[in-house]
Short mmCIF file of C-alpha atoms and ligand atoms in Angstrom, two decimals:
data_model
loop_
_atom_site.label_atom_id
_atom_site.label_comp_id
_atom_site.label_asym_id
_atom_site.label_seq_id
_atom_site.Cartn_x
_atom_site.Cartn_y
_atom_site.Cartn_z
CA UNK A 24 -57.36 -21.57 -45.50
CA UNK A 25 -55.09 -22.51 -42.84
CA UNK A 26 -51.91 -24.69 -44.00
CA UNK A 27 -50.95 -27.79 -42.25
CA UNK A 28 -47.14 -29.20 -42.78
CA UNK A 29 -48.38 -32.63 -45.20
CA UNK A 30 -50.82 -33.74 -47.82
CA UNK A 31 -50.68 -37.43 -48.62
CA UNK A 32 -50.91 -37.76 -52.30
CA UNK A 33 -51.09 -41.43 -54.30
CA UNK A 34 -49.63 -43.36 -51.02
CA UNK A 35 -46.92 -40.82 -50.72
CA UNK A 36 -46.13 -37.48 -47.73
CA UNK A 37 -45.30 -34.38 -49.63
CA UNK A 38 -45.03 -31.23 -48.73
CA UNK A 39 -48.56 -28.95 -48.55
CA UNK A 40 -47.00 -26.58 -51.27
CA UNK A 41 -45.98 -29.12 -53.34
CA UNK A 42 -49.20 -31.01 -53.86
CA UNK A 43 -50.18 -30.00 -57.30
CA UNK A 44 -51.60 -31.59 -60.36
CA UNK A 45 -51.14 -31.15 -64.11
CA UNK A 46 -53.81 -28.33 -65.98
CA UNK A 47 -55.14 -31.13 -68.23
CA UNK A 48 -56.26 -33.59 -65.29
CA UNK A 49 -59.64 -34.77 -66.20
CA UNK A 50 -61.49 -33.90 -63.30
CA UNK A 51 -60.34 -29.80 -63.38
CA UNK A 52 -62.03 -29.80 -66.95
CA UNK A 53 -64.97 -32.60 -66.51
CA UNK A 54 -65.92 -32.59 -62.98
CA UNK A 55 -64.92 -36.33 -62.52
CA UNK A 56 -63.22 -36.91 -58.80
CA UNK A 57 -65.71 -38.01 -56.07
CA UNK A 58 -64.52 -36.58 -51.84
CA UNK A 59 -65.40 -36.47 -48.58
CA UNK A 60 -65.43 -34.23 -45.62
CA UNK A 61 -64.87 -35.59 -42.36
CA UNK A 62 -63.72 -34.66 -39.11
CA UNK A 63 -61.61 -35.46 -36.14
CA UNK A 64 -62.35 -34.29 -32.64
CA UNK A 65 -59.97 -33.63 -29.94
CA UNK A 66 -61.23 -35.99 -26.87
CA UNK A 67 -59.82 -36.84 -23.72
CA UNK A 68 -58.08 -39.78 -25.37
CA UNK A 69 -56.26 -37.50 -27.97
CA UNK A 70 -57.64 -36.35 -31.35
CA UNK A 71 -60.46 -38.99 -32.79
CA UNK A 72 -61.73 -39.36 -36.21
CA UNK A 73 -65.92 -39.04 -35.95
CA UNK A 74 -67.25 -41.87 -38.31
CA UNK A 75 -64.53 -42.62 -40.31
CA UNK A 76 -65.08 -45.96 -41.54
CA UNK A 77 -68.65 -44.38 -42.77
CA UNK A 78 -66.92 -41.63 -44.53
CA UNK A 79 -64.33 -43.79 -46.25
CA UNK A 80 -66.92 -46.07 -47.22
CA UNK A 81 -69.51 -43.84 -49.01
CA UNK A 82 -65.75 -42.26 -51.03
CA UNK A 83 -65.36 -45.70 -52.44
CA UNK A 84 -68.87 -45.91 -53.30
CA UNK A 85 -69.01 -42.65 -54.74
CA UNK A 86 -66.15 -43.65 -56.78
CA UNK A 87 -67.66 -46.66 -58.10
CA UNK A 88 -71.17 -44.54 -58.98
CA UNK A 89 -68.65 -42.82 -61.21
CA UNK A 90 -66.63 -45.48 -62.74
CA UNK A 91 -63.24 -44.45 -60.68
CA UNK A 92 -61.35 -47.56 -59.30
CA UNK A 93 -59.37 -46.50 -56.54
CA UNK A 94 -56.53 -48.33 -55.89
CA UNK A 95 -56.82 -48.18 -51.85
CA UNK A 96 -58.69 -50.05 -49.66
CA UNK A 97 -60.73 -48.60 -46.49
CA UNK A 98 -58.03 -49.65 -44.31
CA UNK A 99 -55.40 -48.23 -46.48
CA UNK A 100 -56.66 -44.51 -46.69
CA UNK A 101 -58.04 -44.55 -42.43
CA UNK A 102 -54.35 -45.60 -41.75
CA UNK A 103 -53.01 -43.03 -44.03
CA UNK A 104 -55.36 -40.17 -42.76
CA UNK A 105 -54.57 -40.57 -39.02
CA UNK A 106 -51.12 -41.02 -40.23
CA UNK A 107 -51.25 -37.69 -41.44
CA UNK A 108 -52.97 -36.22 -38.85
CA UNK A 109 -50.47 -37.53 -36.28
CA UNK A 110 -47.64 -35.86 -38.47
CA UNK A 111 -48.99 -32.62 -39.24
CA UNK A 112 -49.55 -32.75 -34.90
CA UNK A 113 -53.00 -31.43 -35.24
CA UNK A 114 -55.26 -31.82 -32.40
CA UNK A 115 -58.47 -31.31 -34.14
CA UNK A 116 -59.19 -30.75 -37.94
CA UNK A 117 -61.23 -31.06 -41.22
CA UNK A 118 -60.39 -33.97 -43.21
CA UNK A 119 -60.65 -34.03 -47.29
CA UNK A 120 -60.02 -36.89 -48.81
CA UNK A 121 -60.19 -36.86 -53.10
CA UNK A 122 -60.01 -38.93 -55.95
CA UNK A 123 -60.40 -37.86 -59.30
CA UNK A 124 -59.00 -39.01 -62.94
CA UNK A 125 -55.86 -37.09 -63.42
CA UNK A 126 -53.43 -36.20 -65.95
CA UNK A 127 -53.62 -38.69 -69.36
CA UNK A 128 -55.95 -38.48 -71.84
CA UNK A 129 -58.43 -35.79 -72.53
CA UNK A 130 -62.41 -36.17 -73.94
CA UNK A 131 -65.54 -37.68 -71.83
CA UNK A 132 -64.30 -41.33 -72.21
CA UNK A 133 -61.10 -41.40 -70.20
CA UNK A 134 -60.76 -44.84 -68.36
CA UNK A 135 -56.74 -44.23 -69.89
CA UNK A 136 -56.28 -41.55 -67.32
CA UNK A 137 -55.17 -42.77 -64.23
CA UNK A 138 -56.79 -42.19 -60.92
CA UNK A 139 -55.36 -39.94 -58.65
CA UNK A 140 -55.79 -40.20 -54.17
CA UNK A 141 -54.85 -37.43 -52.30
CA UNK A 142 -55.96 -36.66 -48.60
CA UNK A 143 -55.67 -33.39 -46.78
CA UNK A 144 -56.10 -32.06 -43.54
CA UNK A 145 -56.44 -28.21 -41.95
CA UNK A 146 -57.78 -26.73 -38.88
CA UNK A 147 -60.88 -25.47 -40.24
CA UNK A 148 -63.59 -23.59 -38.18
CA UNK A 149 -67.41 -23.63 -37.97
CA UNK A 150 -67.93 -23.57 -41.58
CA UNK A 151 -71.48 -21.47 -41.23
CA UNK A 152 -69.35 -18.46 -38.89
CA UNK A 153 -68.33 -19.12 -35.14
CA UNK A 154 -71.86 -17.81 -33.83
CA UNK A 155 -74.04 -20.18 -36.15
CA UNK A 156 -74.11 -22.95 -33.87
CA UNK A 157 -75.72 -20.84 -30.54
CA UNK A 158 -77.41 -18.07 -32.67
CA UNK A 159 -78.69 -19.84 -35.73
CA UNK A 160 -78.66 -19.34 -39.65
CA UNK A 161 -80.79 -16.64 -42.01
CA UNK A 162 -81.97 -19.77 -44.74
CA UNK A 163 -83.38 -18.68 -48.31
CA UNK A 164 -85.23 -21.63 -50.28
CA UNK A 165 -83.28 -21.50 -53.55
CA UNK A 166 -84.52 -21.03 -56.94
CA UNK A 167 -82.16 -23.84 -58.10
CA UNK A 168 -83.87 -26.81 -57.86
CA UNK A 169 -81.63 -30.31 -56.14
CA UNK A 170 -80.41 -32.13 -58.77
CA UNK A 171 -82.71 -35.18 -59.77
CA UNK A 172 -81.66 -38.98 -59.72
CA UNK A 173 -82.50 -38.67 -63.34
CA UNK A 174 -79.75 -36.63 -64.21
CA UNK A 175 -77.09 -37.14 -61.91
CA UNK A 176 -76.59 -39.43 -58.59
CA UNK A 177 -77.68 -37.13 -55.50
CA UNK A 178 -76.65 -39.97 -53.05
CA UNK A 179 -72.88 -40.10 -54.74
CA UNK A 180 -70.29 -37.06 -53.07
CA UNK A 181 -69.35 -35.91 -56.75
CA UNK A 182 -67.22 -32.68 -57.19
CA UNK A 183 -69.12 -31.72 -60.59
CA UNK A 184 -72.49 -32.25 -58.71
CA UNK A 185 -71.33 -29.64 -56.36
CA UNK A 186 -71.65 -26.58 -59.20
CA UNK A 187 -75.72 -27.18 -58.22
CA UNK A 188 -74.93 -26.25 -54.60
CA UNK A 189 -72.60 -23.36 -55.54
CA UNK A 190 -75.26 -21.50 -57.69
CA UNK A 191 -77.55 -22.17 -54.67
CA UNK A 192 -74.86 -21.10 -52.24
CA UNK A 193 -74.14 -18.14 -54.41
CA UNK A 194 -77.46 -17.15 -54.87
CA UNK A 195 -78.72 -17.10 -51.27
CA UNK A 196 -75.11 -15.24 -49.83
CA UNK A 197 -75.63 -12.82 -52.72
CA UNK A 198 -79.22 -11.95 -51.40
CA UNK A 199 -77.88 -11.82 -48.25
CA UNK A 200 -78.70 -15.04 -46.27
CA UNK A 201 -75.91 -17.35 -44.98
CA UNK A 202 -77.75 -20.74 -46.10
CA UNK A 203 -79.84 -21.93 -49.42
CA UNK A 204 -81.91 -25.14 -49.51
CA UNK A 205 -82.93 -26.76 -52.47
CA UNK A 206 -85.91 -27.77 -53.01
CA UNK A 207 -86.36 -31.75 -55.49
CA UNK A 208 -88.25 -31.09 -59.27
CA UNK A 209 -91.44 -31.74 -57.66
CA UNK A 210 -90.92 -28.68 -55.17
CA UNK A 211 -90.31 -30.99 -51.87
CA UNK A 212 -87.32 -30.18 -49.73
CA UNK A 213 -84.21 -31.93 -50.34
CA UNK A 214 -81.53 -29.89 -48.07
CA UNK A 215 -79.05 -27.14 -47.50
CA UNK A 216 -75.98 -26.27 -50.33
CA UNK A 217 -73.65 -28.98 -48.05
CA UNK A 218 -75.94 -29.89 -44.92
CA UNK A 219 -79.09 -32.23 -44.53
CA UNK A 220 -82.73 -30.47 -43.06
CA UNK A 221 -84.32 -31.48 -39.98
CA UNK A 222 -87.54 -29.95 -39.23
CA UNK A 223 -89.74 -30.10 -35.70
CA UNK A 224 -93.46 -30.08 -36.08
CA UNK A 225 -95.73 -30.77 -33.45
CA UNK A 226 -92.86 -32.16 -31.33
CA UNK A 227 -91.92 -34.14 -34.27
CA UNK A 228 -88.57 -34.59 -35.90
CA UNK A 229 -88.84 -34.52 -39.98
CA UNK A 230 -86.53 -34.63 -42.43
CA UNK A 231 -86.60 -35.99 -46.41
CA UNK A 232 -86.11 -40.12 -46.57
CA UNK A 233 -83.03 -41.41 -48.04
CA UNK A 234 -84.73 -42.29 -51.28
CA UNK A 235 -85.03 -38.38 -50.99
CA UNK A 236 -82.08 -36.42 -53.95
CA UNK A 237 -80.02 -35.64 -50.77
CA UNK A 238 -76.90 -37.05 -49.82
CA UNK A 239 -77.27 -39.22 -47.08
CA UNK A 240 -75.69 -37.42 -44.39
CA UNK A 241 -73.16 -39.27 -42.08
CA UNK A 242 -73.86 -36.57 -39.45
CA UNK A 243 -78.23 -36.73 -39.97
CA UNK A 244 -77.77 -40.51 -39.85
CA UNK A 245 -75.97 -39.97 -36.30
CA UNK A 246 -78.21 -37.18 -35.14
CA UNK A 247 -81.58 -39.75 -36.24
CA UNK A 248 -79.40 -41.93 -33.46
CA UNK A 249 -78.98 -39.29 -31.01
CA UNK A 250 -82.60 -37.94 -31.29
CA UNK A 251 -84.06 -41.23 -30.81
CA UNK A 252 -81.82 -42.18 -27.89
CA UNK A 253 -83.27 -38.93 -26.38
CA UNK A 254 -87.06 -40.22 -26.73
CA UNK A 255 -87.94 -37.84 -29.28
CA UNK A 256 -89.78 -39.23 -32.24
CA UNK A 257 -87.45 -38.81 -36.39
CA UNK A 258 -90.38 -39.10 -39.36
CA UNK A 259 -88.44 -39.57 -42.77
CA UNK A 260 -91.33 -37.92 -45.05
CA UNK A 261 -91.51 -35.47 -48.01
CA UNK A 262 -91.53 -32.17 -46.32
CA UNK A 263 -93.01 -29.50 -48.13
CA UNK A 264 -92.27 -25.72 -48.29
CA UNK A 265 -94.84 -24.13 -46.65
CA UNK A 266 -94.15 -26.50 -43.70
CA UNK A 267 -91.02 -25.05 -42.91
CA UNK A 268 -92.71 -21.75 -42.40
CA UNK A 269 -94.66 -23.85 -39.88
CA UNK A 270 -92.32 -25.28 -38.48
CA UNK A 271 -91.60 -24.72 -34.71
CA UNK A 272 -87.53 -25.24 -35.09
CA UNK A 273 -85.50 -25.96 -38.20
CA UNK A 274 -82.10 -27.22 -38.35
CA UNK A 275 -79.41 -28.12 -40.28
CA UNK A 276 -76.41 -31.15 -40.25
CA UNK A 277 -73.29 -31.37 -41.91
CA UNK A 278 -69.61 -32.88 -40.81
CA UNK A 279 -68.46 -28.81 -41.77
CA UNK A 280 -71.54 -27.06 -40.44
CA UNK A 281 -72.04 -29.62 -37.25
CA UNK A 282 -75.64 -29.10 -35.99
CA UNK A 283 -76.63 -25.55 -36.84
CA UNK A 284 -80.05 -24.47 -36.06
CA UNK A 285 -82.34 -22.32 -38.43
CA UNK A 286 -83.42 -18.93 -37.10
CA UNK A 287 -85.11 -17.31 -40.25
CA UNK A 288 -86.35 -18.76 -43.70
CA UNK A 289 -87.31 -16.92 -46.07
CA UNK A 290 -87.61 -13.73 -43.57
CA UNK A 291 -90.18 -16.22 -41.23
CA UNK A 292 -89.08 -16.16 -38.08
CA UNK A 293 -88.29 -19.47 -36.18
CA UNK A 294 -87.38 -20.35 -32.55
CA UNK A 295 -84.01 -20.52 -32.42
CA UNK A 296 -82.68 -22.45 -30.75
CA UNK A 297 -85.40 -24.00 -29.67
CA UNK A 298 -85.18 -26.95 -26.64
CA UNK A 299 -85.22 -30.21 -29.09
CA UNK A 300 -82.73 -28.45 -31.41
CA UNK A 301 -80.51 -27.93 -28.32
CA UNK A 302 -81.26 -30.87 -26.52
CA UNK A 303 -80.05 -33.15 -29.79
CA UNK A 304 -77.13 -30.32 -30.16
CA UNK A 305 -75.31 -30.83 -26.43
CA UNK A 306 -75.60 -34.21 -27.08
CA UNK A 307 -74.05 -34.64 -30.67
CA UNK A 308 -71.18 -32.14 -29.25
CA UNK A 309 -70.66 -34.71 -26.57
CA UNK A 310 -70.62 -37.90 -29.19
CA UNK A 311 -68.23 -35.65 -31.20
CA UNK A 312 -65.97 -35.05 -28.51
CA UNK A 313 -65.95 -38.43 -26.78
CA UNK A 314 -68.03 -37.24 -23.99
CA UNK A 315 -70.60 -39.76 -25.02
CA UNK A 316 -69.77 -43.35 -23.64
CA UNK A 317 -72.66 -44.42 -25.35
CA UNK A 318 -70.93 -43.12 -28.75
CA UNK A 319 -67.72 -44.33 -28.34
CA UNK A 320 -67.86 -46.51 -31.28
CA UNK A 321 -68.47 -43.38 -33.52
CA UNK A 322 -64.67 -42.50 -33.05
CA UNK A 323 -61.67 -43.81 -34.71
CA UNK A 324 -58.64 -42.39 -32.13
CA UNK A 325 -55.47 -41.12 -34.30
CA UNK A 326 -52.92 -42.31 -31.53
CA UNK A 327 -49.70 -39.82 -30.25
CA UNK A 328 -48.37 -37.02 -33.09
CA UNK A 329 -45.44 -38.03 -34.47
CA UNK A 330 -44.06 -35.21 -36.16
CA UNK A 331 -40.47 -36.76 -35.83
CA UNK A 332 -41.34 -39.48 -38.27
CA UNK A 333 -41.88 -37.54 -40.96
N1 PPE B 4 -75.66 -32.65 -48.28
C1 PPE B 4 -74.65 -32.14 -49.03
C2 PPE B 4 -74.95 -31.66 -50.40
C3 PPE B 4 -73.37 -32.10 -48.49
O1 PPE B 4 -72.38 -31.61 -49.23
C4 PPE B 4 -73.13 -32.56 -47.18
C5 PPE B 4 -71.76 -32.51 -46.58
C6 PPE B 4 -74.21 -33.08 -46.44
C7 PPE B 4 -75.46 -33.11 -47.03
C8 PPE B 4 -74.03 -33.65 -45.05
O2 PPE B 4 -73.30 -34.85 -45.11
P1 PPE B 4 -72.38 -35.35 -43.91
O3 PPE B 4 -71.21 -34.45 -43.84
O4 PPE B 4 -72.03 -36.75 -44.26
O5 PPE B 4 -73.21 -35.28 -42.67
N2 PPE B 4 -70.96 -31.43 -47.02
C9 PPE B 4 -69.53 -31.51 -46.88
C10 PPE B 4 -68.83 -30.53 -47.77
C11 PPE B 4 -69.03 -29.10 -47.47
C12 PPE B 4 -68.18 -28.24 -48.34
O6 PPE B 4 -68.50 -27.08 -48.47
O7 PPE B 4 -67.18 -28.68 -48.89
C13 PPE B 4 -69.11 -31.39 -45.42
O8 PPE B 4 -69.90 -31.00 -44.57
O9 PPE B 4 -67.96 -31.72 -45.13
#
């Protein structure tokens, strides 16, 4: 990955290098810190965090789903990330912002381990390969089922939930496809390893409801916006399998991915892209880069770099 200068850890600056934790923190052995992945865009009024209220919001809920208290509010960690992004000067970048019980006592029942923040940022790239966006993905529906509501919390941004997306990940890159999605227990589809599923039928948009075991995508909840600003018409249904060999375009949302769209699943070819996918595309890439008056609300601006301060 690509270093920047500063990671803020528990309200502090310190150098990238020298952001490290202790072996025994809870969440390297357990699973138990809850994150987010967000972006900021470069726009013509400097760089511009894309939804980051939204972002920030679902961390702290994600940390309550999981018993974490963390001791920041909202507007704490927003001033702190753009804080950070104005001192590490970066113009555009990934944002990851964690919490997880650290260093303190060991076993399941920890509340005596305290909770740790830390927020990072990097230039990081189209996180499906640099043609993905224009030439589309090679999906493979996994044989790792979504985990279930009964189980876990599909809705919370847990880092132990994410060992379910790496087997899918794993499984589809080592069969050779760049994208897996999961299908729920009862064999509907849920999503992609780290993006949500859109699916056009009959000039239709579909993708799973939000009672659905997916997380509930900042980025699908703004493209629902965009696609319906556009005239075109978002069903939130149970989509089954064999209708995304139907489908007439498939394709994929995520803050890392963006708005990818599906050419191939499961060696069926799909149109890719195909005109609603890249109608609902140039216009998200204008909402992400301030291009979108209409949107304007969507972005939090990071003000001047100040690398001096630091
Ligand atoms: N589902 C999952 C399982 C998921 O991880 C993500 C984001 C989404 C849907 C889309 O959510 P949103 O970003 O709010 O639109 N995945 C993040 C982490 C990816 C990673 O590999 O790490 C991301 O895109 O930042």
């Amino acid at each position: 990955m690509e270093k920047a200068e500063t990671i803020w850890m528990n309200g502090e600056f310190v150098n990238w290098d020298d952001a490290k934790v202790h072996v025994l923190s809870h969440g390297l052995h357990y699973g138990t810190g809850v994150f987010e992945g967000i972006r900021a865009y470069e726009t013509p009024d400097g760089p511009a965090v894309f939804r980051h209220r939204e972002h920030l919001d679902r961390l702290l809920k994600s940390a309550e789903l999981y018993y974490l208290d963390i001791p920041y509010s909202v507007e704490e960690l927003r001033e702190a990330t753009n804080d950070l992004i104005r001192r590490n000067g970066l113009s555009s970048c990934y944002i990851r912002p964690l919490a997880f019980r650290g260093y303190g006592e060991m076993g399941l029942f920890a509340k005596g381990s305290p909770v740790e923040v830390t927020i990072a940022t990097w230039t990081w790239g189209a996180y499906l390969g640099e043609e993905s966006k224009l030439k589309g993905v090679r999906a493979k529906v996994s044989s790792w089922r979504r985990i279930a509501p009964s189980g876990l919390i599909p809705h919370a941004k847990a880092s132990g939930q994410y060992l379910n997306s790496i087997l899918a990940k794993t499984e589809s890159a080592n069969a050779g496809y760049d994208e897996a999605i999961l299908l729920d227990d009862r064999g509907m589809v849920c999503e992609g390893s780290g993006e949500n599923i859109f699916v056009v039928r009959d000039g239709e948009i579909l993708t799973p409801g939000h009672t659905a075991s997916i997380l509930d995508g900042v980025s699908r909840k703004s493209v629902i916006q965009v696609a319906q600003d556009l005239g075109f018409t978002v069903v939130e249904r149970d989509i089954s399998r064999s209708e995304l060999y139907l489908a007439e375009e498939i394709f994929l949302t995520g803050t890392a991915a963006e708005l990818v769209p599906v050419r191939e699943i499961d060696d069926h070819a799909i149109t890719c892209p195909g005109e609603v996918t890249r109608a609902i595309q140039a216009k998200y890439e204008d909402a992400l880069h301030g291009r979108a008056p209409e949107y304007a609300e969507w972005l939090d601006p990071v003000g001047e770099p100040s690398k001096v301060a630091s």
